[in-house]
PDB file of C-alpha atoms and ligand atoms in Angstrom:
ATOM      1  CA  MET A   1       0.000   0.000   0.000  1.00 67.00           C
ATOM      2  CA  ALA A   2       1.485   3.338  -1.013  1.00 85.00           C
ATOM      3  CA  TYR A   3       1.438   6.327   1.270  1.00 94.00           C
ATOM      4  CA  ASP A   4      -1.146   9.071   0.908  1.00 96.00           C
ATOM      5  CA  TYR A   5       0.570  12.407   1.468  1.00 97.00           C
ATOM      6  CA  ASP A   6      -1.458  15.037   3.337  1.00 97.00           C
ATOM      7  CA  ASP A   7      -0.333  18.343   1.839  1.00 97.00           C
ATOM      8  CA  GLN A   8      -1.998  20.223   4.705  1.00 98.00           C
ATOM      9  CA  ASN A   9       0.556  18.949   7.252  1.00 98.00           C
ATOM     10  CA  ILE A  10       2.552  21.584   9.100  1.00 98.00           C
ATOM     11  CA  PHE A  11       5.870  20.850   7.369  1.00 98.00           C
ATOM     12  CA  ALA A  12       4.220  21.122   3.942  1.00 98.00           C
ATOM     13  CA  MET A  13       3.034  24.565   5.067  1.00 98.00           C
ATOM     14  CA  ILE A  14       6.570  25.456   6.144  1.00 98.00           C
ATOM     15  CA  LEU A  15       7.925  24.320   2.764  1.00 98.00           C
ATOM     16  CA  ARG A  16       5.332  26.469   0.975  1.00 98.00           C
ATOM     17  CA  GLY A  17       6.321  29.446   3.118  1.00 98.00           C
ATOM     18  CA  ASP A  18       2.847  29.647   4.652  1.00 98.00           C
ATOM     19  CA  ILE A  19       4.270  29.612   8.180  1.00 97.00           C
ATOM     20  CA  PRO A  20       7.708  30.759   9.346  1.00 98.00           C
ATOM     21  CA  ASN A  21      10.571  28.570  10.501  1.00 98.00           C
ATOM     22  CA  ASP A  22      14.022  29.037  11.997  1.00 98.00           C
ATOM     23  CA  THR A  23      16.074  27.730   9.060  1.00 98.00           C
ATOM     24  CA  VAL A  24      19.515  26.294   9.768  1.00 98.00           C
ATOM     25  CA  MET A  25      20.313  25.120   6.230  1.00 98.00           C
ATOM     26  CA  GLU A  26      18.552  24.899   2.878  1.00 98.00           C
ATOM     27  CA  THR A  27      19.565  23.135  -0.329  1.00 98.00           C
ATOM     28  CA  GLU A  28      17.839  22.170  -3.572  1.00 98.00           C
ATOM     29  CA  HIS A  29      16.155  19.112  -2.049  1.00 98.00           C
ATOM     30  CA  THR A  30      16.364  19.596   1.720  1.00 99.00           C
ATOM     31  CA  LEU A  31      15.411  22.009   4.500  1.00 99.00           C
ATOM     32  CA  ALA A  32      16.767  21.965   8.076  1.00 99.00           C
ATOM     33  CA  PHE A  33      15.178  24.089  10.787  1.00 98.00           C
ATOM     34  CA  ARG A  34      14.934  24.270  14.566  1.00 98.00           C
ATOM     35  CA  ASP A  35      12.201  22.315  16.323  1.00 98.00           C
ATOM     36  CA  ILE A  36       9.555  24.605  17.831  1.00 98.00           C
ATOM     37  CA  ARG A  37       9.528  22.531  21.056  1.00 98.00           C
ATOM     38  CA  PRO A  38      13.197  21.610  21.504  1.00 98.00           C
ATOM     39  CA  GLN A  39      13.898  18.555  23.641  1.00 97.00           C
ATOM     40  CA  ALA A  40      17.618  19.307  23.920  1.00 98.00           C
ATOM     41  CA  PRO A  41      19.738  22.465  23.675  1.00 98.00           C
ATOM     42  CA  GLU A  42      20.193  21.629  19.989  1.00 98.00           C
ATOM     43  CA  HIS A  43      17.144  20.170  18.233  1.00 98.00           C
ATOM     44  CA  VAL A  44      17.126  20.433  14.457  1.00 99.00           C
ATOM     45  CA  LEU A  45      14.666  18.805  12.050  1.00 99.00           C
ATOM     46  CA  VAL A  46      15.906  17.802   8.598  1.00 99.00           C
ATOM     47  CA  ILE A  47      13.183  17.320   5.989  1.00 99.00           C
ATOM     48  CA  PRO A  48      13.159  16.543   2.275  1.00 98.00           C
ATOM     49  CA  LYS A  49      11.354  19.073   0.116  1.00 98.00           C
ATOM     50  CA  GLY A  50       9.594  16.193  -1.661  1.00 98.00           C
ATOM     51  CA  ALA A  51       6.307  14.719  -0.449  1.00 98.00           C
ATOM     52  CA  TYR A  52       7.444  11.709   1.619  1.00 98.00           C
ATOM     53  CA  VAL A  53       5.733  10.501   4.785  1.00 98.00           C
ATOM     54  CA  THR A  54       8.233   8.242   6.564  1.00 98.00           C
ATOM     55  CA  HIS A  55      11.829   7.082   6.406  1.00 98.00           C
ATOM     56  CA  ASP A  56      10.887   3.966   4.433  1.00 98.00           C
ATOM     57  CA  ASP A  57       8.826   6.040   1.978  1.00 98.00           C
ATOM     58  CA  PHE A  58      11.774   8.377   1.432  1.00 98.00           C
ATOM     59  CA  ALA A  59      14.428   5.651   1.314  1.00 98.00           C
ATOM     60  CA  LEU A  60      12.487   3.522  -1.169  1.00 97.00           C
ATOM     61  CA  ASN A  61      10.877   6.170  -3.356  1.00 97.00           C
ATOM     62  CA  ALA A  62      13.063   9.306  -3.404  1.00 98.00           C
ATOM     63  CA  SER A  63      15.650   9.846  -6.122  1.00 98.00           C
ATOM     64  CA  ASP A  64      19.321   9.206  -5.467  1.00 98.00           C
ATOM     65  CA  ALA A  65      19.915  12.959  -5.690  1.00 98.00           C
ATOM     66  CA  GLU A  66      17.336  13.654  -2.969  1.00 98.00           C
ATOM     67  CA  ILE A  67      18.725  10.946  -0.689  1.00 98.00           C
ATOM     68  CA  VAL A  68      22.327  12.047  -1.103  1.00 98.00           C
ATOM     69  CA  ASP A  69      21.408  15.688  -0.531  1.00 98.00           C
ATOM     70  CA  PHE A  70      19.362  14.881   2.580  1.00 99.00           C
ATOM     71  CA  THR A  71      22.092  12.680   4.053  1.00 98.00           C
ATOM     72  CA  ARG A  72      24.783  15.274   3.400  1.00 98.00           C
ATOM     73  CA  VAL A  73      22.698  18.044   4.957  1.00 98.00           C
ATOM     74  CA  ALA A  74      22.215  15.936   8.093  1.00 98.00           C
ATOM     75  CA  GLY A  75      25.986  15.474   8.310  1.00 98.00           C
ATOM     76  CA  LYS A  76      26.623  19.163   7.719  1.00 98.00           C
ATOM     77  CA  ILE A  77      24.205  20.069  10.512  1.00 98.00           C
ATOM     78  CA  CYS A  78      26.212  17.866  12.908  1.00 98.00           C
ATOM     79  CA  ALA A  79      29.363  19.675  11.787  1.00 98.00           C
ATOM     80  CA  LEU A  80      27.672  23.073  12.110  1.00 98.00           C
ATOM     81  CA  LEU A  81      26.559  22.258  15.649  1.00 98.00           C
ATOM     82  CA  GLY A  82      30.088  21.089  16.524  1.00 98.00           C
ATOM     83  CA  VAL A  83      28.825  17.795  17.921  1.00 98.00           C
ATOM     84  CA  GLN A  84      30.718  15.249  15.769  1.00 98.00           C
ATOM     85  CA  PRO A  85      32.434  12.808  18.158  1.00 98.00           C
ATOM     86  CA  GLY A  86      35.195  12.252  15.605  1.00 97.00           C
ATOM     87  CA  GLU A  87      35.977  15.967  15.647  1.00 97.00           C
ATOM     88  CA  GLY A  88      36.024  16.402  19.423  1.00 97.00           C
ATOM     89  CA  GLY A  89      32.287  17.046  19.768  1.00 98.00           C
ATOM     90  CA  ALA A  90      30.209  15.548  22.548  1.00 98.00           C
ATOM     91  CA  GLY A  91      27.905  13.577  20.248  1.00 98.00           C
ATOM     92  CA  TYR A  92      24.308  13.668  19.142  1.00 98.00           C
ATOM     93  CA  ARG A  93      21.288  11.471  18.438  1.00 98.00           C
ATOM     94  CA  THR A  94      19.356  11.129  15.196  1.00 98.00           C
ATOM     95  CA  LEU A  95      15.898   9.595  15.163  1.00 98.00           C
ATOM     96  CA  SER A  96      12.826   9.457  13.004  1.00 98.00           C
ATOM     97  CA  ASN A  97       9.338   8.507  14.143  1.00 98.00           C
ATOM     98  CA  ALA A  98       7.103   6.644  11.694  1.00 98.00           C
ATOM     99  CA  GLY A  99       3.455   5.843  12.173  1.00 97.00           C
ATOM    100  CA  ASP A 100       1.290   5.095  15.175  1.00 97.00           C
ATOM    101  CA  ASP A 101       3.631   2.989  17.318  1.00 97.00           C
ATOM    102  CA  ALA A 102       6.315   5.681  17.108  1.00 97.00           C
ATOM    103  CA  ILE A 103       3.709   8.431  17.714  1.00 97.00           C
ATOM    104  CA  GLN A 104       4.640  10.340  14.560  1.00 98.00           C
ATOM    105  CA  GLU A 105       3.059  13.777  14.937  1.00 98.00           C
ATOM    106  CA  VAL A 106       3.801  15.305  11.546  1.00 98.00           C
ATOM    107  CA  PRO A 107       3.206  13.101   8.488  1.00 98.00           C
ATOM    108  CA  HIS A 108       6.089  14.510   6.447  1.00 98.00           C
ATOM    109  CA  TYR A 109       9.368  12.599   6.753  1.00 98.00           C
ATOM    110  CA  HIS A 110      11.802  14.253   9.142  1.00 98.00           C
ATOM    111  CA  LEU A 111      15.021  13.384  10.925  1.00 99.00           C
ATOM    112  CA  HIS A 112      15.475  14.763  14.437  1.00 98.00           C
ATOM    113  CA  ILE A 113      19.028  15.761  15.364  1.00 98.00           C
ATOM    114  CA  LEU A 114      19.337  16.182  19.133  1.00 98.00           C
ATOM    115  CA  ALA A 115      22.450  17.338  20.960  1.00 98.00           C
ATOM    116  CA  GLY A 116      23.865  19.620  23.611  1.00 98.00           C
ATOM    117  CA  ARG A 117      23.310  17.495  26.711  1.00 98.00           C
ATOM    118  CA  ASN A 118      23.570  13.870  27.797  1.00 97.00           C
ATOM    119  CA  LEU A 119      20.561  12.383  26.043  1.00 97.00           C
ATOM    120  CA  GLY A 120      20.121   9.410  28.368  1.00 95.00           C
ATOM    121  CA  PRO A 121      19.125   5.932  27.249  1.00 94.00           C
ATOM    122  CA  MET A 122      17.649   5.575  23.795  1.00 91.00           C
ATOM    123  CA  LEU A 123      14.225   4.507  25.038  1.00 88.00           C
ATOM    124  CA  LYS A 124      12.572   5.002  28.382  1.00 79.00           C
ATOM    125  CA  HIS A 125      10.483   2.072  29.542  1.00 72.00           C
ATOM    126  CA  ASP A 126       7.409   2.344  31.750  1.00 67.00           C
TER     127      ASP A 126
HETATM  128  P1  5GP B 201       7.358  13.701  15.333  1.00 60.96           P
HETATM  129  O1  5GP B 201       6.633  13.369  16.596  1.00 60.96           O
HETATM  130  O2  5GP B 201       6.435  13.722  14.151  1.00 60.96           O
HETATM  131  O3  5GP B 201       8.578  12.849  15.121  1.00 60.96           O
HETATM  132  O4  5GP B 201       7.969  15.141  15.542  1.00 60.96           O
HETATM  133  C1  5GP B 201       7.383  16.303  15.061  1.00 60.96           C
HETATM  134  C2  5GP B 201       8.192  17.450  15.598  1.00 60.96           C
HETATM  135  O5  5GP B 201       7.791  18.615  14.920  1.00 60.96           O
HETATM  136  C3  5GP B 201       7.998  17.709  17.091  1.00 60.96           C
HETATM  137  O6  5GP B 201       9.256  17.638  17.759  1.00 60.96           O
HETATM  138  C4  5GP B 201       7.405  19.119  17.150  1.00 60.96           C
HETATM  139  O7  5GP B 201       7.890  19.882  18.218  1.00 60.96           O
HETATM  140  C5  5GP B 201       7.813  19.696  15.804  1.00 60.96           C
HETATM  141  N1  5GP B 201       6.892  20.699  15.273  1.00 60.96           N
HETATM  142  C6  5GP B 201       5.544  20.602  15.210  1.00 60.96           C
HETATM  143  N2  5GP B 201       5.032  21.698  14.643  1.00 60.96           N
HETATM  144  C7  5GP B 201       6.081  22.507  14.348  1.00 60.96           C
HETATM  145  C8  5GP B 201       6.187  23.794  13.744  1.00 60.96           C
HETATM  146  O8  5GP B 201       5.205  24.427  13.372  1.00 60.96           O
HETATM  147  N3  5GP B 201       7.440  24.308  13.596  1.00 60.96           N
HETATM  148  C9  5GP B 201       8.558  23.625  14.005  1.00 60.96           C
HETATM  149  N4  5GP B 201       9.730  24.215  13.795  1.00 60.96           N
HETATM  150  N5  5GP B 201       8.484  22.406  14.569  1.00 60.96           N
HETATM  151  C10 5GP B 201       7.264  21.857  14.740  1.00 60.96           C
END
């Protein structure tokens, strides 16, 4: 079953310029901006400009050019934030929520980049 893309989602509105965002980096295929409710001192969202819903949708259906651009932007954001462990930075976490079990809020594919404090264990259990 293919994904239906809801073009009224909040990130589609950001991409259209209907609502403002705090842009960190923009390229031909990718936009990176600060999360409106940051969960760490650094919390950047990286999104493709194309209409993809989840990581699997993007990874399986986007063009090579889109995927390369997106992946490079994510790396450049880590460099920009100065958090690359291999460069003396303190590290970071990337994650992407998809669908109901992951409680995906916005149905436009996005990668969270979180950094700036000890982020604790990957998942908290009840
Ligand atoms: P999800 O739960 O879908 O993985 O994450 C969606 C993220 O988008 C949340 O961290 C939320 O704070 C962020 N977000 C929701 N609406 C807006 C918005 O209008 N602007 C920005 N910059 N971030 C948003």
